[in-house]
GROMACS .gro file of C-alpha atoms in nm:
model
  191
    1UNK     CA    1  -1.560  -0.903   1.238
    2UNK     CA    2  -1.789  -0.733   0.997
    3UNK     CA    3  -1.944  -0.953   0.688
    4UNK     CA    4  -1.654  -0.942   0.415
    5UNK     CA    5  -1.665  -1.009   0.032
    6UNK     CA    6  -1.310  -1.174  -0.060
    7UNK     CA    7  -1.226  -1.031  -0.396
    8UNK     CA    8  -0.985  -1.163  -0.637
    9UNK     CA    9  -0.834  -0.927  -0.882
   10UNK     CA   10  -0.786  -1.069  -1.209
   11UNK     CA   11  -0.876  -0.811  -1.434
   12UNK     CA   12  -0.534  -0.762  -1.592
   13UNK     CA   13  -0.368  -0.714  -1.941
   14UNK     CA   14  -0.014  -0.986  -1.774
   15UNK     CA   15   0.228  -0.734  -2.002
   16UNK     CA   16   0.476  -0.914  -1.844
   17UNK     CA   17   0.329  -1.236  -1.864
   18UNK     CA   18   0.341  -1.203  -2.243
   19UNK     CA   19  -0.077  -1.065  -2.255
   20UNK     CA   20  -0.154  -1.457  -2.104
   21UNK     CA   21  -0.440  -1.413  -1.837
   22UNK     CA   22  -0.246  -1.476  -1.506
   23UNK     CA   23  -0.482  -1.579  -1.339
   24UNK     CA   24  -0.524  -1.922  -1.575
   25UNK     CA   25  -0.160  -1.975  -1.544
   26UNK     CA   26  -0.092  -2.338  -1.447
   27UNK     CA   27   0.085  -2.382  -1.089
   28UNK     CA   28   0.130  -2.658  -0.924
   29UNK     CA   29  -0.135  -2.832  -1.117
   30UNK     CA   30  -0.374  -2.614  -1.143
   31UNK     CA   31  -0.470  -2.228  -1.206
   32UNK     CA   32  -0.314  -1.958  -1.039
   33UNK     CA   33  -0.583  -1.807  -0.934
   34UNK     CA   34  -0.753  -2.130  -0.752
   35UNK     CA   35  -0.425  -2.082  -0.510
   36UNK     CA   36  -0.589  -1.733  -0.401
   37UNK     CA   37  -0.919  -1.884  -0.391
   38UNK     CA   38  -0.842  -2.158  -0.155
   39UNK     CA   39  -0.681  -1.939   0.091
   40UNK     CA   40  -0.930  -1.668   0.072
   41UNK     CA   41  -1.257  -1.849   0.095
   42UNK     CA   42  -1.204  -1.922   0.447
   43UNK     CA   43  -1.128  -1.634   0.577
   44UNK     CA   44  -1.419  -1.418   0.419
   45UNK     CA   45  -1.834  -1.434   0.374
   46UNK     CA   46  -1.828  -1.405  -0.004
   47UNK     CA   47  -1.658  -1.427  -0.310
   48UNK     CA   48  -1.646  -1.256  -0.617
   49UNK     CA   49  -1.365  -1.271  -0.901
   50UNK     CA   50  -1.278  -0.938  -1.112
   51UNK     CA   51  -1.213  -1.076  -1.455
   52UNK     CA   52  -1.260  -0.946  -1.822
   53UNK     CA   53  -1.107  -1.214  -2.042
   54UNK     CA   54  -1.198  -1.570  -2.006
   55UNK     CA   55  -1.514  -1.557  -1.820
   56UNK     CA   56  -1.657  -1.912  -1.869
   57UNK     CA   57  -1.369  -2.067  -1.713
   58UNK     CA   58  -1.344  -1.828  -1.391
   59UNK     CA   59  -1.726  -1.943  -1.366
   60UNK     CA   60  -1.596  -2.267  -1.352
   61UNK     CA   61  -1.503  -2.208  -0.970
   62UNK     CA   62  -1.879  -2.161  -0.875
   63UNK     CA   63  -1.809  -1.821  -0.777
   64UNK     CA   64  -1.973  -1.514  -0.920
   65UNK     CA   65  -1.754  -1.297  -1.211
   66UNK     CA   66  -1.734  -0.993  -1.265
   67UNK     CA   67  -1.612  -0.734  -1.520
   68UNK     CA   68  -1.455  -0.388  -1.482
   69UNK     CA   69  -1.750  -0.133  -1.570
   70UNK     CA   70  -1.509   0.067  -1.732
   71UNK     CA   71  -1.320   0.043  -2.075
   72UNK     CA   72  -0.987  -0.050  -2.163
   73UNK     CA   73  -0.819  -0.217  -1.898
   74UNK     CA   74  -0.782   0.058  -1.645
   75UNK     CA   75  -0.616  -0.124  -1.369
   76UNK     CA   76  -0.685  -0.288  -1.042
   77UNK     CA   77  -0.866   0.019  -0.950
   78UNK     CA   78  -1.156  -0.048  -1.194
   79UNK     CA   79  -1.193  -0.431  -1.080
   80UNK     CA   80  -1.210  -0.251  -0.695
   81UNK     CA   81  -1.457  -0.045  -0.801
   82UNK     CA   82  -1.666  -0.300  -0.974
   83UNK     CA   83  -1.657  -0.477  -0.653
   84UNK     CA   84  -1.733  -0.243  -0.420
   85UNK     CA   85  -2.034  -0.188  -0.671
   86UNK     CA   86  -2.198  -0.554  -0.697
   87UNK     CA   87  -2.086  -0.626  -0.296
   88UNK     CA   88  -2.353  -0.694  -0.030
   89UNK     CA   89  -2.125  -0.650   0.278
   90UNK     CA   90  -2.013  -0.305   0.373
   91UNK     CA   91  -1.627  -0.419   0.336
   92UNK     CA   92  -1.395  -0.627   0.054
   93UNK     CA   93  -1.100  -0.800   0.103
   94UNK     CA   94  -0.912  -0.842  -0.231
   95UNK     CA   95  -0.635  -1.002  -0.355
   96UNK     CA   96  -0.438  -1.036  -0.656
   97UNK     CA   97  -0.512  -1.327  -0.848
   98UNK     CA   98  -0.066  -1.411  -0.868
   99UNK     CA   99  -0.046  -1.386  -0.504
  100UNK     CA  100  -0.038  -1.770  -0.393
  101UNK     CA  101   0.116  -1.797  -0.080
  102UNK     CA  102  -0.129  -1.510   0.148
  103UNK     CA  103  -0.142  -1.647   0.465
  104UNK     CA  104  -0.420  -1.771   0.631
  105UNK     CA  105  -0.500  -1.473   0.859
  106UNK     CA  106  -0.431  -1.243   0.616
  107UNK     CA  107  -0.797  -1.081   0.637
  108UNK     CA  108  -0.829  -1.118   0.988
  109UNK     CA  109  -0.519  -0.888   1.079
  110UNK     CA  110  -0.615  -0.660   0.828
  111UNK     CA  111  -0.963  -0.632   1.012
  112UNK     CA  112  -0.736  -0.609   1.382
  113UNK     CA  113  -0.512  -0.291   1.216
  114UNK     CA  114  -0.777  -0.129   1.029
  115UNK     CA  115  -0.877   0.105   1.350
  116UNK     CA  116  -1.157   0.343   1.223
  117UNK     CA  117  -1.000   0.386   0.834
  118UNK     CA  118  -1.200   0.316   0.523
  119UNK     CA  119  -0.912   0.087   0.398
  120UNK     CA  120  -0.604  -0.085   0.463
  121UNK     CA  121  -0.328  -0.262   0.238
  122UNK     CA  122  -0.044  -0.492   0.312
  123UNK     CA  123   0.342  -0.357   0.398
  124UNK     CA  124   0.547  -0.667   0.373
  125UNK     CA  125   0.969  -0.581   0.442
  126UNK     CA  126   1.008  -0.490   0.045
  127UNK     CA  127   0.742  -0.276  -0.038
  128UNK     CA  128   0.381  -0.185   0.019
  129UNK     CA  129   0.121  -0.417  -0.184
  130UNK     CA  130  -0.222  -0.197  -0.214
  131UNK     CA  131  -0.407  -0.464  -0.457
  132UNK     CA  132  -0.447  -0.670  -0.153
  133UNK     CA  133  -0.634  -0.461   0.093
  134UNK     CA  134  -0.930  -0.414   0.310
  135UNK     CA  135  -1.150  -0.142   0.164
  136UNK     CA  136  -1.495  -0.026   0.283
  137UNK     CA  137  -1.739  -0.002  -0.002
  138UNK     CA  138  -1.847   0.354   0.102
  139UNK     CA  139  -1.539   0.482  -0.098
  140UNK     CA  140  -1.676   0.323  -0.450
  141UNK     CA  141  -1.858   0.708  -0.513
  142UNK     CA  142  -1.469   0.883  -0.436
  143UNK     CA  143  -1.309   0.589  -0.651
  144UNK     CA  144  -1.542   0.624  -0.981
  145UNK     CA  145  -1.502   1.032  -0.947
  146UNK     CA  146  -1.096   0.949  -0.872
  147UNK     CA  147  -1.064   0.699  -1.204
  148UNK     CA  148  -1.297   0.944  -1.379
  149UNK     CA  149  -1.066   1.188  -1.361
  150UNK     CA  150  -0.779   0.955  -1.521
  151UNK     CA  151  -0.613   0.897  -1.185
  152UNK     CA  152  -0.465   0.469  -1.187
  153UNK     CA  153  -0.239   0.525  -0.893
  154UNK     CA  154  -0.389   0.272  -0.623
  155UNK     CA  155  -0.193   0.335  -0.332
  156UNK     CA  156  -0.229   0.754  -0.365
  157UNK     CA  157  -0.613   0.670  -0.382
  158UNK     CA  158  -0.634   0.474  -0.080
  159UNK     CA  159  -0.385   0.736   0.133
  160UNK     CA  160  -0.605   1.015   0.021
  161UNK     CA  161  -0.890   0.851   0.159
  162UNK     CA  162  -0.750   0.807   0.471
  163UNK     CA  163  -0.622   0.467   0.431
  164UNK     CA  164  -0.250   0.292   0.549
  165UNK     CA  165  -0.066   0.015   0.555
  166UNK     CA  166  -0.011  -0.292   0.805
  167UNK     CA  167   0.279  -0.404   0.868
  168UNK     CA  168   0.322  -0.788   0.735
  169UNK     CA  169   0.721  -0.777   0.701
  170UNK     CA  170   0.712  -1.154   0.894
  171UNK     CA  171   0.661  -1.351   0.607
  172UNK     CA  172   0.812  -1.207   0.259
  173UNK     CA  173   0.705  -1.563   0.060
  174UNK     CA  174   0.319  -1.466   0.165
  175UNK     CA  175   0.334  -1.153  -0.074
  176UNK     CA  176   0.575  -1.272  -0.333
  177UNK     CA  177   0.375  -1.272  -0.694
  178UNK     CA  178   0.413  -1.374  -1.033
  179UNK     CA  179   0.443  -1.109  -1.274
  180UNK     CA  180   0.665  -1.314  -1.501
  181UNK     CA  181   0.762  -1.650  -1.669
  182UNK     CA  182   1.038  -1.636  -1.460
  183UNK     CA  183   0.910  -1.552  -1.134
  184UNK     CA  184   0.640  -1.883  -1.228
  185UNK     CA  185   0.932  -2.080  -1.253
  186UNK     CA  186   1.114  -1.954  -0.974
  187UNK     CA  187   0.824  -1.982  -0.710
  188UNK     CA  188   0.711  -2.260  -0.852
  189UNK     CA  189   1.045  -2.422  -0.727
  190UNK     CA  190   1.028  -2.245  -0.346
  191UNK     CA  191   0.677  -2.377  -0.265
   0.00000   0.00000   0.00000
């Protein structure tokens, strides 16, 4: 396996979190997003966090943060882009910062499916999940001309780029995430 910069996505408005930054979120004793990062950080190089509230206490991990170079809250597509931007290794691995339970080989069998494409995302038995994929950085030029053009749809970007999904439909739990108070309460009772 190539070098790979784990990235976790925490960039968001949480809407349906009631506008509270998911990724601080307490679970299981401690933030949300330190779930991701102890999964992640072995299976990758690097580590960045995509973030634009809160900064000081992301930076609190030790790892570097950063923000989405564009305005306004575009979407997971601006904290990939950011990424692929202030990356040293030619790919990224990212993740959503409410996605506790990836499993530990989740960026290895990424890397074993990705075949020659410039990315790859997760297809668990519900539904594709394109905020945690494997994307080469080459596609951050494509990306800023795609968002600059108003496009948010993730998964359309990474298709037209040549990109697909792996199948991960063996372990639902791994992909569930927490988009609301409820679905806090009701993992928080599963795990």
């Amino acid at each position: 396996m190539s070098a790979i910069t784990g990235v976790i996505l925490a960039g968001g408005q949480s809407r349906r979190m009631g506008g509270e930054d998911k990724g601080l979120l307490q679970f299981h004793g401690q933030p949300l997003y330190q779930h991701v990062l102890q999964r992640l950080k072995p299976q990758v190089d690097h580590l960045l966090i995509s973030a634009n509230r809160n900064l000081s206490q992301y930076q609190l991990s030790g790892v570097a943060v950063i923000g989405d170079t564009l305005p306004d809250f575009p979407g997971p597509l601006a904290g990939m882009l950011s990424a692929l931007r202030a990356t040293e290794t030619d790919w990224a691995a990212f993740c959503a910062c409410d996605t506790p339970f990836i499993p530990e080989d989740y960026v290895a069998r990424l890397w074993q499916h990705k075949a020659q494409a410039p990315a790859v995302w997760v297809r668990s038995s519900q539904r594709d999940h394109p905020a945690l994929a494997l994307v080469h950085r080459r596609l951050a030029d494509a990306l800023e001309a795609y968002l600059q053009r108003g496009e948010r749809r993730l998964m359309h970007f990474l298709q037209q780029e040549g990109g697909y999904a792996v199948d991960f439909t063996d372990d639902e739990l791994a992909f569930s995430n927490i988009n609301t108070p409820d679905d806090l309460a009701r993992l928080g009772d599963r795990s």
